[in-house]
mmCIF file of C-alpha atoms in Angstrom:
data_model
loop_
_atom_site.group_PDB
_atom_site.id
_atom_site.type_symbol
_atom_site.label_atom_id
_atom_site.label_comp_id
_atom_site.label_asym_id
_atom_site.label_seq_id
_atom_site.Cartn_x
_atom_site.Cartn_y
_atom_site.Cartn_z
ATOM 1 C CA MET A 43 -38.184 -84.991 -32.336
ATOM 2 C CA THR A 44 -35.212 -86.880 -33.782
ATOM 3 C CA GLY A 45 -34.290 -90.449 -34.692
ATOM 4 C CA ARG A 46 -34.003 -92.133 -38.057
ATOM 5 C CA VAL A 47 -37.211 -92.813 -39.978
ATOM 6 C CA LYS A 48 -37.446 -96.366 -41.271
ATOM 7 C CA VAL A 49 -39.556 -96.614 -44.421
ATOM 8 C CA ALA A 50 -40.864 -99.591 -46.369
ATOM 9 C CA VAL A 51 -41.836 -98.988 -50.005
ATOM 10 C CA VAL A 52 -44.379 -100.790 -52.160
ATOM 11 C CA GLY A 53 -43.429 -100.570 -55.804
ATOM 12 C CA VAL A 54 -39.838 -100.455 -57.068
ATOM 13 C CA GLY A 55 -40.583 -98.208 -60.012
ATOM 14 C CA ASN A 56 -39.509 -94.763 -61.154
ATOM 15 C CA ASN A 57 -40.842 -92.947 -58.093
ATOM 16 C CA THR A 58 -38.863 -95.190 -55.764
ATOM 17 C CA SER A 59 -35.791 -94.812 -57.983
ATOM 18 C CA ALA A 60 -36.057 -91.025 -57.756
ATOM 19 C CA LEU A 61 -36.458 -91.169 -53.975
ATOM 20 C CA VAL A 62 -33.583 -93.590 -53.330
ATOM 21 C CA GLN A 63 -31.181 -91.828 -55.690
ATOM 22 C CA GLY A 64 -32.174 -88.402 -54.406
ATOM 23 C CA LEU A 65 -31.493 -89.437 -50.819
ATOM 24 C CA ALA A 66 -28.026 -90.654 -51.829
ATOM 25 C CA LEU A 67 -27.294 -87.431 -53.717
ATOM 26 C CA HIS A 68 -28.369 -85.295 -50.770
ATOM 27 C CA ARG A 69 -26.224 -87.259 -48.312
ATOM 28 C CA GLN A 70 -23.124 -87.105 -50.483
ATOM 29 C CA SER A 71 -23.355 -83.483 -51.589
ATOM 30 C CA GLY A 72 -25.433 -81.802 -48.900
ATOM 31 C CA SER A 73 -27.328 -80.098 -51.706
ATOM 32 C CA LEU A 74 -30.678 -78.549 -50.794
ATOM 33 C CA VAL A 75 -31.705 -78.060 -54.418
ATOM 34 C CA GLY A 76 -35.323 -79.107 -54.877
ATOM 35 C CA ILE A 77 -35.902 -79.673 -51.174
ATOM 36 C CA ARG A 78 -38.901 -77.742 -49.869
ATOM 37 C CA ARG A 79 -38.387 -78.378 -46.154
ATOM 38 C CA PRO A 80 -34.897 -79.478 -45.074
ATOM 39 C CA VAL A 81 -36.178 -80.201 -41.550
ATOM 40 C CA ILE A 82 -39.680 -81.128 -40.390
ATOM 41 C CA ASP A 83 -40.159 -81.242 -36.621
ATOM 42 C CA GLY A 84 -36.537 -82.217 -36.080
ATOM 43 C CA LEU A 85 -36.347 -84.755 -38.907
ATOM 44 C CA GLY A 86 -33.961 -83.951 -41.746
ATOM 45 C CA VAL A 87 -33.979 -85.368 -45.241
ATOM 46 C CA ASP A 88 -30.981 -87.566 -44.458
ATOM 47 C CA ASP A 89 -32.802 -89.079 -41.459
ATOM 48 C CA VAL A 90 -34.922 -91.212 -43.827
ATOM 49 C CA ASP A 91 -33.825 -94.819 -44.479
ATOM 50 C CA VAL A 92 -35.550 -97.293 -46.799
ATOM 51 C CA VAL A 93 -35.473 -100.610 -44.905
ATOM 52 C CA ALA A 94 -37.829 -102.805 -46.952
ATOM 53 C CA ALA A 95 -39.201 -102.930 -50.490
ATOM 54 C CA PHE A 96 -41.986 -104.919 -52.144
ATOM 55 C CA ALA A 97 -42.515 -105.606 -55.839
ATOM 56 C CA THR A 98 -44.307 -108.116 -58.051
ATOM 57 C CA SER A 99 -41.883 -108.087 -60.995
ATOM 58 C CA PRO A 100 -39.973 -111.404 -61.025
ATOM 59 C CA GLU A 101 -36.885 -109.588 -62.343
ATOM 60 C CA LYS A 102 -36.764 -107.334 -59.284
ATOM 61 C CA ILE A 103 -37.661 -109.791 -56.515
ATOM 62 C CA GLY A 104 -34.548 -110.872 -54.633
ATOM 63 C CA ARG A 105 -32.355 -108.111 -56.095
ATOM 64 C CA ASP A 106 -30.772 -105.461 -53.908
ATOM 65 C CA LEU A 107 -32.888 -102.287 -53.982
ATOM 66 C CA ALA A 108 -29.958 -100.241 -55.330
ATOM 67 C CA GLU A 109 -29.831 -102.564 -58.340
ATOM 68 C CA ALA A 110 -33.560 -103.163 -58.819
ATOM 69 C CA ILE A 111 -34.426 -99.480 -59.286
ATOM 70 C CA PHE A 112 -32.533 -99.460 -62.599
ATOM 71 C CA LEU A 113 -34.228 -102.505 -64.128
ATOM 72 C CA ALA A 114 -36.751 -102.159 -66.962
ATOM 73 C CA PRO A 115 -39.318 -100.782 -67.374
ATOM 74 C CA ASN A 116 -37.875 -98.110 -65.053
ATOM 75 C CA ASN A 117 -36.517 -95.176 -67.045
ATOM 76 C CA PHE A 118 -35.745 -92.467 -64.491
ATOM 77 C CA PRO A 119 -32.176 -91.271 -65.232
ATOM 78 C CA ARG A 120 -29.156 -92.014 -63.057
ATOM 79 C CA LEU A 121 -28.368 -89.065 -60.820
ATOM 80 C CA PRO A 122 -24.764 -87.852 -60.361
ATOM 81 C CA CYS A 123 -24.025 -89.739 -57.157
ATOM 82 C CA ASP A 124 -22.529 -93.010 -55.971
ATOM 83 C CA LEU A 125 -25.269 -95.430 -55.029
ATOM 84 C CA PRO A 126 -23.944 -97.965 -52.514
ATOM 85 C CA ARG A 127 -25.520 -101.351 -51.990
ATOM 86 C CA ALA A 128 -28.692 -100.855 -49.940
ATOM 87 C CA ASP A 129 -28.642 -104.281 -48.269
ATOM 88 C CA VAL A 130 -32.408 -104.253 -48.800
ATOM 89 C CA PRO A 131 -33.504 -107.243 -50.897
ATOM 90 C CA VAL A 132 -36.722 -106.668 -52.820
ATOM 91 C CA THR A 133 -39.445 -108.861 -51.323
ATOM 92 C CA LYS A 134 -42.291 -110.475 -53.235
ATOM 93 C CA GLY A 135 -45.251 -108.152 -53.005
ATOM 94 C CA LEU A 136 -48.798 -108.867 -52.032
ATOM 95 C CA ILE A 137 -50.813 -110.735 -54.653
ATOM 96 C CA ASP A 138 -54.178 -110.826 -52.871
ATOM 97 C CA ALA A 139 -55.711 -110.147 -49.466
ATOM 98 C CA SER A 140 -54.774 -113.627 -48.205
ATOM 99 C CA GLU A 141 -51.143 -112.452 -47.948
ATOM 100 C CA VAL A 142 -51.764 -109.495 -45.651
ATOM 101 C CA SER A 143 -50.284 -111.288 -42.643
ATOM 102 C CA ARG A 144 -47.085 -112.167 -44.557
ATOM 103 C CA VAL A 145 -46.549 -108.565 -45.597
ATOM 104 C CA ALA A 146 -47.376 -107.308 -42.094
ATOM 105 C CA ALA A 147 -44.681 -109.587 -40.662
ATOM 106 C CA ALA A 148 -42.170 -108.260 -43.188
ATOM 107 C CA LEU A 149 -42.847 -104.710 -41.959
ATOM 108 C CA ALA A 150 -41.221 -105.398 -38.588
ATOM 109 C CA GLY A 151 -38.926 -102.494 -37.783
ATOM 110 C CA ALA A 152 -40.547 -100.047 -40.210
ATOM 111 C CA GLU A 153 -42.492 -96.982 -39.106
ATOM 112 C CA VAL A 154 -43.987 -95.914 -42.435
ATOM 113 C CA LEU A 155 -45.263 -97.880 -45.441
ATOM 114 C CA LEU A 156 -45.086 -95.790 -48.614
ATOM 115 C CA TYR A 157 -47.467 -97.249 -51.198
ATOM 116 C CA SER A 158 -46.069 -96.252 -54.580
ATOM 117 C CA ALA A 159 -47.451 -98.982 -56.838
ATOM 118 C CA PRO A 160 -49.407 -98.122 -60.008
ATOM 119 C CA SER A 161 -52.874 -96.605 -59.645
ATOM 120 C CA GLY A 162 -55.925 -98.560 -60.722
ATOM 121 C CA ARG A 163 -55.610 -101.431 -58.238
ATOM 122 C CA PRO A 164 -57.852 -100.377 -55.340
ATOM 123 C CA GLU A 165 -58.097 -103.850 -53.785
ATOM 124 C CA THR A 166 -54.309 -104.119 -53.634
ATOM 125 C CA ALA A 167 -53.966 -100.654 -52.113
ATOM 126 C CA GLN A 168 -56.554 -101.495 -49.452
ATOM 127 C CA ALA A 169 -54.810 -104.794 -48.677
ATOM 128 C CA TYR A 170 -51.470 -103.060 -48.099
ATOM 129 C CA ALA A 171 -53.239 -100.568 -45.842
ATOM 130 C CA GLU A 172 -54.583 -103.522 -43.855
ATOM 131 C CA ALA A 173 -51.056 -104.907 -43.580
ATOM 132 C CA ALA A 174 -49.810 -101.563 -42.289
ATOM 133 C CA HIS A 175 -52.629 -101.403 -39.752
ATOM 134 C CA SER A 176 -51.858 -104.920 -38.571
ATOM 135 C CA ALA A 177 -48.136 -104.123 -38.260
ATOM 136 C CA GLY A 178 -48.761 -100.845 -36.435
ATOM 137 C CA VAL A 179 -47.114 -98.591 -39.022
ATOM 138 C CA ALA A 180 -48.235 -95.412 -40.753
ATOM 139 C CA PHE A 181 -49.549 -95.725 -44.321
ATOM 140 C CA ILE A 182 -49.112 -93.286 -47.202
ATOM 141 C CA ASN A 183 -51.131 -93.845 -50.379
ATOM 142 C CA THR A 184 -49.493 -92.026 -53.279
ATOM 143 C CA THR A 185 -51.970 -93.402 -55.836
ATOM 144 C CA ALA A 186 -55.386 -92.167 -56.941
ATOM 145 C CA ASP A 187 -57.112 -95.271 -55.556
ATOM 146 C CA PRO A 188 -59.394 -94.381 -52.604
ATOM 147 C CA VAL A 189 -57.807 -95.471 -49.324
ATOM 148 C CA ALA A 190 -57.683 -92.448 -47.026
ATOM 149 C CA ARG A 191 -61.082 -91.460 -48.458
ATOM 150 C CA ASP A 192 -62.582 -94.650 -47.026
ATOM 151 C CA PRO A 193 -64.237 -93.325 -43.838
ATOM 152 C CA GLN A 194 -64.319 -96.713 -42.125
ATOM 153 C CA LEU A 195 -60.636 -97.434 -42.763
ATOM 154 C CA LEU A 196 -59.644 -93.901 -41.806
ATOM 155 C CA GLY A 197 -61.568 -94.281 -38.548
ATOM 156 C CA ARG A 198 -59.767 -97.516 -37.717
ATOM 157 C CA PHE A 199 -56.358 -95.935 -38.305
ATOM 158 C CA GLU A 200 -57.342 -92.932 -36.198
ATOM 159 C CA ALA A 201 -58.529 -95.145 -33.333
ATOM 160 C CA ALA A 202 -55.276 -97.106 -33.454
ATOM 161 C CA GLY A 203 -53.118 -93.969 -33.395
ATOM 162 C CA LEU A 204 -51.759 -94.738 -36.863
ATOM 163 C CA PRO A 205 -51.434 -92.016 -39.530
ATOM 164 C CA LEU A 206 -53.191 -92.659 -42.851
ATOM 165 C CA LEU A 207 -52.151 -90.137 -45.518
ATOM 166 C CA GLY A 208 -53.606 -89.995 -49.030
ATOM 167 C CA ASP A 209 -54.873 -90.090 -51.622
ATOM 168 C CA ASP A 210 -52.725 -89.246 -54.658
ATOM 169 C CA LEU A 211 -49.773 -86.879 -54.650
ATOM 170 C CA ALA A 212 -49.957 -83.238 -55.606
ATOM 171 C CA SER A 213 -46.618 -83.371 -57.403
ATOM 172 C CA GLN A 214 -43.988 -80.891 -56.254
ATOM 173 C CA PHE A 215 -44.471 -78.810 -59.397
ATOM 174 C CA GLY A 216 -46.938 -80.670 -61.583
ATOM 175 C CA THR A 217 -49.894 -79.927 -63.800
ATOM 176 C CA SER A 218 -52.522 -79.889 -61.064
ATOM 177 C CA VAL A 219 -50.511 -77.550 -58.821
ATOM 178 C CA LEU A 220 -49.864 -75.142 -61.679
ATOM 179 C CA HIS A 221 -53.416 -75.316 -63.043
ATOM 180 C CA ASN A 222 -54.852 -74.720 -59.590
ATOM 181 C CA ALA A 223 -52.596 -71.693 -59.041
ATOM 182 C CA LEU A 224 -53.514 -70.141 -62.388
ATOM 183 C CA LEU A 225 -57.256 -70.604 -61.855
ATOM 184 C CA ARG A 226 -57.017 -69.048 -58.420
ATOM 185 C CA LEU A 227 -54.983 -66.169 -59.824
ATOM 186 C CA LEU A 228 -57.720 -65.391 -62.347
ATOM 187 C CA LYS A 229 -60.270 -65.238 -59.557
ATOM 188 C CA GLU A 230 -58.059 -63.158 -57.274
ATOM 189 C CA ARG A 231 -57.435 -60.619 -60.042
ATOM 190 C CA GLY A 232 -61.129 -60.306 -60.844
ATOM 191 C CA LEU A 233 -61.147 -61.973 -64.253
ATOM 192 C CA THR A 234 -64.022 -64.144 -65.396
ATOM 193 C CA MET A 235 -62.984 -67.567 -66.629
ATOM 194 C CA VAL A 236 -64.572 -68.747 -69.857
ATOM 195 C CA SER A 237 -62.867 -72.116 -70.268
ATOM 196 C CA SER A 238 -59.714 -74.023 -69.417
ATOM 197 C CA TYR A 239 -58.129 -77.377 -70.120
ATOM 198 C CA GLN A 240 -55.073 -79.474 -69.354
ATOM 199 C CA VAL A 241 -53.401 -82.205 -71.408
ATOM 200 C CA ASN A 242 -50.816 -84.572 -69.886
ATOM 201 C CA LEU A 243 -48.365 -86.770 -71.807
ATOM 202 C CA GLY A 244 -45.808 -89.103 -70.253
ATOM 203 C CA GLY A 245 -43.570 -92.074 -70.930
ATOM 204 C CA THR A 246 -43.393 -94.042 -67.682
ATOM 205 C CA ALA A 247 -44.976 -97.435 -67.046
ATOM 206 C CA ASP A 248 -47.322 -95.735 -64.588
ATOM 207 C CA PHE A 249 -48.514 -93.395 -67.347
ATOM 208 C CA ARG A 250 -49.209 -96.409 -69.536
ATOM 209 C CA ASN A 251 -51.176 -98.015 -66.707
ATOM 210 C CA LEU A 252 -53.176 -94.836 -66.125
ATOM 211 C CA VAL A 253 -54.077 -94.633 -69.806
ATOM 212 C CA GLU A 254 -55.547 -98.125 -69.461
ATOM 213 C CA ASN A 255 -57.153 -97.442 -66.044
ATOM 214 C CA PRO A 256 -57.979 -93.711 -66.092
ATOM 215 C CA ASP A 257 -61.078 -93.437 -63.902
ATOM 216 C CA THR A 258 -59.610 -92.862 -60.422
ATOM 217 C CA LYS A 259 -56.848 -90.604 -61.744
ATOM 218 C CA MET A 260 -59.271 -88.372 -63.628
ATOM 219 C CA ARG A 261 -61.413 -88.019 -60.512
ATOM 220 C CA SER A 262 -58.345 -87.138 -58.470
ATOM 221 C CA LYS A 263 -57.202 -84.507 -60.961
ATOM 222 C CA LEU A 264 -60.618 -82.860 -60.774
ATOM 223 C CA ASN A 265 -60.448 -82.970 -56.956
ATOM 224 C CA ALA A 266 -57.211 -80.975 -57.121
ATOM 225 C CA LEU A 267 -58.843 -78.048 -58.917
ATOM 226 C CA PRO A 268 -60.322 -75.124 -56.951
ATOM 227 C CA GLU A 269 -63.670 -75.687 -55.287
ATOM 228 C CA GLY A 270 -66.657 -74.089 -56.924
ATOM 229 C CA ARG A 271 -65.367 -74.407 -60.496
ATOM 230 C CA ALA A 272 -68.094 -74.734 -63.129
ATOM 231 C CA ALA A 273 -68.395 -78.387 -64.099
ATOM 232 C CA ASP A 274 -68.381 -77.612 -67.826
ATOM 233 C CA SER A 275 -65.691 -74.911 -67.828
ATOM 234 C CA VAL A 276 -62.529 -76.895 -66.979
ATOM 235 C CA GLU A 277 -61.601 -79.985 -68.942
ATOM 236 C CA VAL A 278 -58.972 -82.587 -68.094
ATOM 237 C CA ALA A 279 -58.106 -84.494 -71.255
ATOM 238 C CA PRO A 280 -57.395 -88.231 -71.065
ATOM 239 C CA LEU A 281 -53.753 -89.020 -70.334
ATOM 240 C CA GLY A 282 -51.483 -89.841 -73.257
ATOM 241 C CA TYR A 283 -48.685 -92.432 -73.169
ATOM 242 C CA LEU A 284 -45.635 -91.631 -75.337
ATOM 243 C CA PRO A 285 -42.752 -94.039 -74.555
ATOM 244 C CA HIS A 286 -40.055 -91.791 -76.015
ATOM 245 C CA LEU A 287 -40.709 -89.233 -73.259
ATOM 246 C CA ARG A 288 -39.362 -91.795 -70.756
ATOM 247 C CA SER A 289 -39.640 -90.351 -67.214
ATOM 248 C CA GLN A 290 -40.543 -86.885 -68.415
ATOM 249 C CA LYS A 291 -44.068 -85.504 -68.460
ATOM 250 C CA VAL A 292 -45.199 -82.806 -70.850
ATOM 251 C CA ALA A 293 -48.305 -80.852 -69.950
ATOM 252 C CA HIS A 294 -50.205 -78.214 -71.907
ATOM 253 C CA LEU A 295 -52.496 -75.776 -70.111
ATOM 254 C CA ASN A 296 -54.893 -73.278 -71.641
ATOM 255 C CA LEU A 297 -57.006 -70.612 -69.943
ATOM 256 C CA GLU A 298 -59.513 -68.379 -71.684
ATOM 257 C CA ALA A 299 -60.960 -65.499 -69.652
ATOM 258 C CA GLN A 300 -62.489 -62.040 -69.843
ATOM 259 C CA GLY A 301 -61.261 -58.870 -68.212
ATOM 260 C CA TRP A 302 -62.602 -55.359 -67.882
ATOM 261 C CA GLY A 303 -65.118 -54.506 -70.578
ATOM 262 C CA GLU A 304 -65.463 -58.204 -71.444
ATOM 263 C CA THR A 305 -62.185 -58.082 -73.347
ATOM 264 C CA SER A 306 -60.467 -61.424 -73.965
ATOM 265 C CA VAL A 307 -57.490 -62.840 -72.100
ATOM 266 C CA SER A 308 -55.816 -66.032 -73.307
ATOM 267 C CA LEU A 309 -52.955 -67.974 -71.705
ATOM 268 C CA ASP A 310 -51.114 -71.073 -72.950
ATOM 269 C CA VAL A 311 -48.474 -72.784 -70.822
ATOM 270 C CA LYS A 312 -46.217 -75.763 -71.514
ATOM 271 C CA LEU A 313 -44.720 -77.617 -68.547
ATOM 272 C CA LYS A 314 -41.990 -80.263 -68.865
ATOM 273 C CA VAL A 315 -40.813 -82.086 -65.757
ATOM 274 C CA HIS A 316 -39.445 -85.444 -64.617
ATOM 275 C CA ASP A 317 -42.603 -86.875 -63.087
ATOM 276 C CA PRO A 318 -40.818 -89.177 -60.575
ATOM 277 C CA SER A 319 -38.805 -86.249 -59.216
ATOM 278 C CA GLY A 320 -42.023 -84.397 -58.518
ATOM 279 C CA ALA A 321 -43.292 -87.405 -56.586
ATOM 280 C CA ALA A 322 -40.092 -87.865 -54.579
ATOM 281 C CA GLY A 323 -40.008 -84.181 -53.656
ATOM 282 C CA VAL A 324 -43.409 -84.629 -51.998
ATOM 283 C CA ASN A 325 -42.863 -88.124 -50.593
ATOM 284 C CA ILE A 326 -39.841 -87.015 -48.583
ATOM 285 C CA ASP A 327 -42.112 -84.591 -46.706
ATOM 286 C CA LEU A 328 -45.044 -87.002 -46.336
ATOM 287 C CA VAL A 329 -42.776 -89.675 -44.848
ATOM 288 C CA ARG A 330 -41.481 -87.308 -42.175
ATOM 289 C CA ILE A 331 -44.951 -85.947 -41.419
ATOM 290 C CA ALA A 332 -46.265 -89.500 -40.998
ATOM 291 C CA ALA A 333 -43.347 -90.548 -38.784
ATOM 292 C CA ASN A 334 -43.754 -87.561 -36.491
ATOM 293 C CA ALA A 335 -47.506 -88.141 -36.220
ATOM 294 C CA LEU A 336 -46.942 -91.826 -35.433
ATOM 295 C CA ARG A 337 -44.426 -91.017 -32.705
ATOM 296 C CA ASN A 338 -46.872 -88.556 -31.188
ATOM 297 C CA GLY A 339 -49.815 -90.975 -31.312
ATOM 298 C CA ARG A 340 -51.769 -88.933 -33.869
ATOM 299 C CA GLY A 341 -53.757 -91.339 -36.001
ATOM 300 C CA GLY A 342 -55.762 -90.800 -39.160
ATOM 301 C CA HIS A 343 -55.297 -87.844 -41.479
ATOM 302 C CA CYS A 344 -52.642 -85.204 -40.776
ATOM 303 C CA PRO A 345 -53.927 -81.734 -41.742
ATOM 304 C CA GLU A 346 -50.382 -80.551 -42.476
ATOM 305 C CA ALA A 347 -50.246 -83.080 -45.332
ATOM 306 C CA THR A 348 -53.361 -81.791 -47.126
ATOM 307 C CA SER A 349 -51.562 -79.414 -49.499
ATOM 308 C CA LEU A 350 -49.340 -82.302 -50.662
ATOM 309 C CA LEU A 351 -52.296 -84.422 -51.805
ATOM 310 C CA LYS A 352 -54.757 -84.222 -54.686
ATOM 311 C CA SER A 353 -57.574 -86.160 -53.001
ATOM 312 C CA PRO A 354 -57.381 -85.964 -49.196
ATOM 313 C CA PRO A 355 -60.232 -87.250 -47.010
ATOM 314 C CA GLY A 356 -63.482 -85.466 -47.771
ATOM 315 C CA THR A 357 -62.929 -85.135 -51.512
ATOM 316 C CA ALA A 358 -64.929 -87.082 -54.064
ATOM 317 C CA VAL A 359 -64.209 -90.739 -54.820
#
């Protein structure tokens, strides 16, 4: 299936900056670096167009999207590409549920609504999902707030033939993906895990928000770990906000295990990545999966999106 995918974004922060700039870089250079799936069911990376954007920051509202993505507190770096004017003015975002109809009207022409606002605002996330449902567009929740894990809402999207993907991204190469892989490797190789932990430090505004509102994110990180883990054997430390890291995230992982003869095995790993890049590398796939499902009348959760999410339907809230 072909045809351009028209996407509306909620949140003009670092993740949106990484997505918009990355799309421009790909179109100008043709580079496939960092792209997991160049084509998904006939849809290429350069078939995705951002046609609407919503934000609540007064400094960003009314600005062209190509300008707004560089305004503070955004700190994702400029990529080596020319970024033309998007001709997409940033629209005032939803303040409360009374504005659902206004946002739904502004979604005319879009197929997918990508919710990339900060986590910790479940009522806002649900309200945008309602706007998407009313407008007849697919909804992707990139935050840890429970939206796709709401059985009633998921059922309504499924009945309407509208995809509802979420919750929370499993970053392209982030802490949860790496931690999960290492824990599974221990099990596959027959080692007995004694203990493990992860520590995450970051400098984006979203990291600062998550430090202040950690509950849903911590639950989502635990959801991303292998099933059957001992509740007291794997620890996820509270997130740490360090402004000087800017858009980079630094993660520390430790695994303590026992091998043959109960001998000790210890592993320490340090991961340093640009967090928004990890989000964009997943969002570009989720958007195309959602668009294809919408065009085929497949509502609700898309199983092919499960590996890209930390907390898909059925995981704990």
